[in-house]
Coordinates of C-alpha atoms in Angstrom, one line a residue:
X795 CA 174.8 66.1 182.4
X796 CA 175.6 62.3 182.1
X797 CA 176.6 60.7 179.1
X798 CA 173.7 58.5 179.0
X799 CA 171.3 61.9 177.9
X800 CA 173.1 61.5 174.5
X801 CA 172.2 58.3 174.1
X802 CA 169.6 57.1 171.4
X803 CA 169.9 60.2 169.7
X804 CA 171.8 59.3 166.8
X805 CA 169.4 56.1 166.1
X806 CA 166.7 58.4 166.7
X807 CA 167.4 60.3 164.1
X808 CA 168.3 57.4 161.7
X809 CA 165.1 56.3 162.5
X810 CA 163.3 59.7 161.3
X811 CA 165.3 59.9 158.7
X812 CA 165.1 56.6 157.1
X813 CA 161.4 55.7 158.5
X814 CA 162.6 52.3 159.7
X815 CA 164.4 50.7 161.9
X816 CA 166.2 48.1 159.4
X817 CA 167.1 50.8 157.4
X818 CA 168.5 53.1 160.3
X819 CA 169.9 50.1 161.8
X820 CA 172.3 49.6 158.7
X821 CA 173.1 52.9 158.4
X822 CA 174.3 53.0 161.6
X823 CA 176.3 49.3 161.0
X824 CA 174.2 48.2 164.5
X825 CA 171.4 45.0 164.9
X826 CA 167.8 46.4 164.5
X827 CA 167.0 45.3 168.4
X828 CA 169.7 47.5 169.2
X829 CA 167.8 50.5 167.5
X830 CA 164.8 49.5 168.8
X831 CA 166.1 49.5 172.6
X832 CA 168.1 53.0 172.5
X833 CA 164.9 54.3 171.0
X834 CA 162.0 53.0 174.0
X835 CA 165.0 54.2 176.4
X836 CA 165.1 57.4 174.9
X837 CA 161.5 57.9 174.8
X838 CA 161.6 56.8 178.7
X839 CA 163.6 59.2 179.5
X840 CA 161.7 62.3 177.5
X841 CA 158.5 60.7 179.2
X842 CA 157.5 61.8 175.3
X843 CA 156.5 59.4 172.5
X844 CA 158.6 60.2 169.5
X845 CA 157.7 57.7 167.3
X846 CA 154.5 55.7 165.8
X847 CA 155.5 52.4 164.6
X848 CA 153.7 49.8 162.0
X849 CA 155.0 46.9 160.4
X850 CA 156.0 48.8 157.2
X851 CA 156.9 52.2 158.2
X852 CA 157.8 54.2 161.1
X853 CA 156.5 58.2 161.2
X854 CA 156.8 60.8 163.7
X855 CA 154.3 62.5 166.1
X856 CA 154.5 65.9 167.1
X857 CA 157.2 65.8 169.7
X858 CA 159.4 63.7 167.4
X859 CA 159.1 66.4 165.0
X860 CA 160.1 69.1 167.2
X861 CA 163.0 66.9 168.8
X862 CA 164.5 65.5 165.4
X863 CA 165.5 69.5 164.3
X864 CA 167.0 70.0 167.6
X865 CA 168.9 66.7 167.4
X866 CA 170.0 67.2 164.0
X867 CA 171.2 70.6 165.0
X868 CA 173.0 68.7 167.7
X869 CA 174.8 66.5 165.2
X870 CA 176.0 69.1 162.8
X871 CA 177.5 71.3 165.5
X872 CA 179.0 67.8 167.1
X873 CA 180.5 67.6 163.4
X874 CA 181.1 70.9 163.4
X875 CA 183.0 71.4 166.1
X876 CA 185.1 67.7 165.4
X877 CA 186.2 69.5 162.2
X878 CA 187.1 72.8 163.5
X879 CA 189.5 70.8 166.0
X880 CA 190.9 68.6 163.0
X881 CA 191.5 71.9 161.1
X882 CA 193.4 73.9 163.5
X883 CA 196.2 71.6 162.8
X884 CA 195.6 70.1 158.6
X885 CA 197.1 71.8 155.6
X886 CA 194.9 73.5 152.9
X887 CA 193.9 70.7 150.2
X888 CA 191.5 70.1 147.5
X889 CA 189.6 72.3 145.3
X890 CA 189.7 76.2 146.1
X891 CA 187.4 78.4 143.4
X892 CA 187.8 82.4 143.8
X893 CA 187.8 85.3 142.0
X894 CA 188.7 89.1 141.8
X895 CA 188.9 92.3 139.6
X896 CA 190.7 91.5 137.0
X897 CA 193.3 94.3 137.3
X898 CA 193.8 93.8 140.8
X899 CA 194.0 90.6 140.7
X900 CA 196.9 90.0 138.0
X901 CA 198.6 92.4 139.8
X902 CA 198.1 91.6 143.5
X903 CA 196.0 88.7 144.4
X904 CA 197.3 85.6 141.7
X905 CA 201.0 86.5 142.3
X906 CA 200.5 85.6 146.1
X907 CA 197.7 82.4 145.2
X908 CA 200.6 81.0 142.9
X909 CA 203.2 81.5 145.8
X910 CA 200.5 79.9 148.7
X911 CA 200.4 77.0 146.5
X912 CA 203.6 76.4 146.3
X913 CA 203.6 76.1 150.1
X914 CA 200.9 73.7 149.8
X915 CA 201.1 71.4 146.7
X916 CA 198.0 69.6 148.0
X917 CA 195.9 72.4 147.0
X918 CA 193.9 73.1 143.8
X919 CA 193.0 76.4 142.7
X920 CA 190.6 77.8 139.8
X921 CA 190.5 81.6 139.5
X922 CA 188.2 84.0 138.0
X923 CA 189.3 87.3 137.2
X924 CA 186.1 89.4 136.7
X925 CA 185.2 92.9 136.9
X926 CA 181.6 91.3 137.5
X927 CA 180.6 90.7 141.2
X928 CA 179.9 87.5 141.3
X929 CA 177.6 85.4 143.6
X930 CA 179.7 83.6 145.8
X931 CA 176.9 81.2 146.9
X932 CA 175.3 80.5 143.3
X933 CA 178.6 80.0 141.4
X934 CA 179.9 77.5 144.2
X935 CA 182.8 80.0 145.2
X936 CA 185.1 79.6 148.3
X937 CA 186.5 83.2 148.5
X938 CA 186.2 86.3 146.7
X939 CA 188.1 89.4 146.9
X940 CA 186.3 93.0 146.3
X941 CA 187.3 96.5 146.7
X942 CA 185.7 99.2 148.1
X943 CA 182.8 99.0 150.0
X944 CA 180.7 96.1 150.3
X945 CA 176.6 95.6 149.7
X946 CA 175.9 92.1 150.3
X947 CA 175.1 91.4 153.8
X948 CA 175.2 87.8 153.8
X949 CA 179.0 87.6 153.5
X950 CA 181.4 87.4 155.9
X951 CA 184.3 90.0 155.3
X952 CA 187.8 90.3 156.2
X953 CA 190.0 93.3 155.5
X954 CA 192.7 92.7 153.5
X955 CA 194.5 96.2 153.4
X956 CA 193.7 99.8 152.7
X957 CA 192.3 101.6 149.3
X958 CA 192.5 105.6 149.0
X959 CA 191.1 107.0 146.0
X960 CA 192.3 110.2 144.5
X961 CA 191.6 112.4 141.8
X962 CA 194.3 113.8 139.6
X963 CA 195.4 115.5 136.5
X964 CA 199.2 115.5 134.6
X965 CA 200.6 118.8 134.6
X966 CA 200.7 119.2 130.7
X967 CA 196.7 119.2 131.4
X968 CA 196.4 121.7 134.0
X969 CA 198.7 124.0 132.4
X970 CA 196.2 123.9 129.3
X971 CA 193.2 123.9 131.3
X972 CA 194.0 125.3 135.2
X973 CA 193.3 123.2 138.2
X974 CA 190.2 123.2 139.6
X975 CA 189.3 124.9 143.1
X976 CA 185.8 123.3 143.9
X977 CA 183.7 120.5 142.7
X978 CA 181.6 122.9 140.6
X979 CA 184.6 123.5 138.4
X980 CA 184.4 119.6 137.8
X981 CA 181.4 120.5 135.1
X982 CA 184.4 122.7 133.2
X983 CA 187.0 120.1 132.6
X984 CA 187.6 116.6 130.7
X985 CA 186.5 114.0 132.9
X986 CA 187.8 110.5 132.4
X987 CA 185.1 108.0 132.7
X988 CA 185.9 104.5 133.4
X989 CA 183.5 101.6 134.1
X990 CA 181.1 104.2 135.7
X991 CA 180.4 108.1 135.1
X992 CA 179.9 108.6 138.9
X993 CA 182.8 109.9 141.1
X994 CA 183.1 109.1 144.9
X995 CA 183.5 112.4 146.3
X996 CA 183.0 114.2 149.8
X997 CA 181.3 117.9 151.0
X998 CA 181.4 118.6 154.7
X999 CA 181.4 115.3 156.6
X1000 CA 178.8 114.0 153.8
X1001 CA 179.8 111.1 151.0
X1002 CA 178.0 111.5 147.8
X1003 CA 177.9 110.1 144.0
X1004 CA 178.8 113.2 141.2
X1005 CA 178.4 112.3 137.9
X1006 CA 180.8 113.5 135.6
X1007 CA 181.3 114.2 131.6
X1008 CA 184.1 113.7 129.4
X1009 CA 184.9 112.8 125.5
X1010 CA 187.3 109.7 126.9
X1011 CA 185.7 106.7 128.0
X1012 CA 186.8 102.7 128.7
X1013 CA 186.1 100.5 131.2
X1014 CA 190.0 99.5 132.2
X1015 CA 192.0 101.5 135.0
X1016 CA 194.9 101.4 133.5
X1017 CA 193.3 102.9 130.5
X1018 CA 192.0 105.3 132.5
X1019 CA 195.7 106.1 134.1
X1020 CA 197.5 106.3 130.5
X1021 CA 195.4 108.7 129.1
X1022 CA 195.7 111.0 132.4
X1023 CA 199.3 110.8 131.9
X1024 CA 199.3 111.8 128.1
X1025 CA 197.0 115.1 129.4
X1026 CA 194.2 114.2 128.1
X1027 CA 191.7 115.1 131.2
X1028 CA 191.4 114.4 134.8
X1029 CA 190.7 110.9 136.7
X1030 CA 189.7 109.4 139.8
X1031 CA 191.9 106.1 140.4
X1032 CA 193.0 104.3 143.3
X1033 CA 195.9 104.1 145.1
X1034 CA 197.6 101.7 143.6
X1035 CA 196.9 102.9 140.0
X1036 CA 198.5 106.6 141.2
X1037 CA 200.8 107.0 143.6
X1038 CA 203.8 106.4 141.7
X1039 CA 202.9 108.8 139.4
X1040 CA 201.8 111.4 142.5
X1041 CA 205.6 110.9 144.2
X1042 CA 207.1 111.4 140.5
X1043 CA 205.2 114.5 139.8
X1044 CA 203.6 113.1 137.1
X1045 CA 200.3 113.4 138.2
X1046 CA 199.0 116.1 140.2
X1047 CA 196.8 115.7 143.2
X1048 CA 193.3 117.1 143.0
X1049 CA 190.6 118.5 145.6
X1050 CA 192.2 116.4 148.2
X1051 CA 189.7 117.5 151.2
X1052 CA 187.2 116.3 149.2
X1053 CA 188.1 112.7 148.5
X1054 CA 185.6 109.6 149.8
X1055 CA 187.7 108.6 153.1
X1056 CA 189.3 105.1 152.9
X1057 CA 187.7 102.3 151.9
X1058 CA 189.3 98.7 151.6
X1059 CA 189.7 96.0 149.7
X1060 CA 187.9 92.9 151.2
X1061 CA 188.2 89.1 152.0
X1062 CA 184.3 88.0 151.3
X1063 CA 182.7 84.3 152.1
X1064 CA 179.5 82.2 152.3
X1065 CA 178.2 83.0 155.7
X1066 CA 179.2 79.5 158.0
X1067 CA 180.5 78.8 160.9
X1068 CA 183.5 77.4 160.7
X1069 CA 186.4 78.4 157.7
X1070 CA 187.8 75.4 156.0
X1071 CA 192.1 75.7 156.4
X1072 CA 192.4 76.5 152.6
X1073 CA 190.5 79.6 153.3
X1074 CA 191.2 80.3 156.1
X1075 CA 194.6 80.1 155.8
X1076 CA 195.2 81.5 152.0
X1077 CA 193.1 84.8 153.9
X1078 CA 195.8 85.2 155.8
X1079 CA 198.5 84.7 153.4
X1080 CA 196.9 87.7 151.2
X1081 CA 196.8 90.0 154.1
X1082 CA 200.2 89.6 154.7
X1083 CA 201.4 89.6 151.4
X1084 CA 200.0 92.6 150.8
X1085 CA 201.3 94.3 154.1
X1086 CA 204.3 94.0 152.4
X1087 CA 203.9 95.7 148.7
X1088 CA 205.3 98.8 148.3
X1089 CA 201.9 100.6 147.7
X1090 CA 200.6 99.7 151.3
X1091 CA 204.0 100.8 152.9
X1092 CA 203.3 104.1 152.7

């Protein structure tokens, strides 16, 4: 293809977009002839009439129609693909809004934000710690980081690292109450309930929602965690929350073949094409970083 196919299509579409030729020809910073010749050559070489011209206004016929989304498509992947170059080598700047669970994040994700930024003082960061999912594309979020398993298809995801759930008991409770056997012995004991009375559980290959009863409720894992380790019923926790307290002894592990297998905790943004380098980059800063805790070393 020769260069000279490209030409006229960005004062074409300055043309459709401003509806006349003045107009398009300052936008472009060029003479108005100039506009008017790229256009008549364009058209030539379409063999198409694009455009219908009066003294006052200038409007498009069909095929103009058709060919401005195409060219506009053109431009923006042109842009596109200009910026994706530009960022494989720039440093993460500017304005970077996120947010995360608000236990999680205290413990895992702002430690390593703070540290990114001070690899890149350039960058600004506003994060919301919330146990509500929010929309990314509504409140005008970069990046947000969710556990478990994801529902909203529009997002691109990254894995960030691992997340096992497990159910468990302290052994002051289980020498009061006995450890259960099956998940119909669940009905018999003191379930902790924390932000939801369902429990992830597994029978047989099959992953299913149990709902469970207790006299103990509040919407805080680590709530949840203390009063499991004063005895005061059973809980189901992730990883994080528990495996200390598994490798001290002071939490029993429950029903292990019947745990939900491993989910994740996840990277999620705004469906594009091309990841700015303060996402980008921060993404991978969080995946490492959390490679490294002790509670994904195994």
């Amino acid at each position: 293809m020769s260069d000279s196919r490209w030409e006229g299509i960005d004062e074409f579409v300055a043309v459709a977009e401003c509806s006349q030729f003045t107009a398009a020809a300052e936008r472009l910073g060029v003479s108005s002839s100039h506009i008017s010749r790229q256009i008549v050559r364009l058209e030539e070489r379409l063999q198409t009439r694009l455009l219908y011209r009066s003294t006052r206004r200038v409007t498009l016929t069909e095929a103009g129609q058709t060919f401005l989304q195409h060219c506009q498509r053109l431009q923006d992947g042109r842009e596109e693909a200009l910026r994706a170059v530009g960022d494989l080598t720039s440093e993460p700047k500017g304005m970077l809004r996120m947010t995360c669970a608000v236990a999680y994040g205290e413990r895992f994700i702002v430690p390593l934000v703070t540290r990114f930024m001070g690899i890149y003082p350039q960058l600004r960061v506003d994060i919301e710690l919330s146990n509500r999912p929010l929309d990314l594309v509504h409140e005008s979020l970069d990046l947000a980081i969710r556990l478990g398993r994801l529902q909203d298809s529009r997002l691109v995801a990254t894995r960030l690292a691992p997340r096992q759930m497990y159910l468990c008991a302290s052994p002051s409770y289980l020498e009061r109450y006995g450890r259960p056997h099956s998940l119909s012995e669940l009905s018999r004991h003191n379930c902790l309930i924390g932000s939801s009375d369902l429990w992830q559980l597994e029978q047989n290959g099959r992953e299913f929602s149990q709902r469970i009863q207790g006299n103990w409720r509040c919407n805080s894992g680590q709530a949840v965690l203390d009063a499991a380790l004063q005895g005061v019923g059973l809980c189901q926790l992730p990883d994080y929350y528990v495996l200390e307290h598994l490798k001290s002894g002071a939490l029993i592990s429950l029903l292990q073949a019947h745990q939900p297998p491993n989910t994740a905790v996840w990277a999620l943004y705004p469906q594009q094409r091309h990841l700015s380098p303060k996402v980008r980059k921060l993404v991978d800063y969080l995946k490492e970083g959390l490679a490294q805790r002790p509670e994904y070393r195994g």
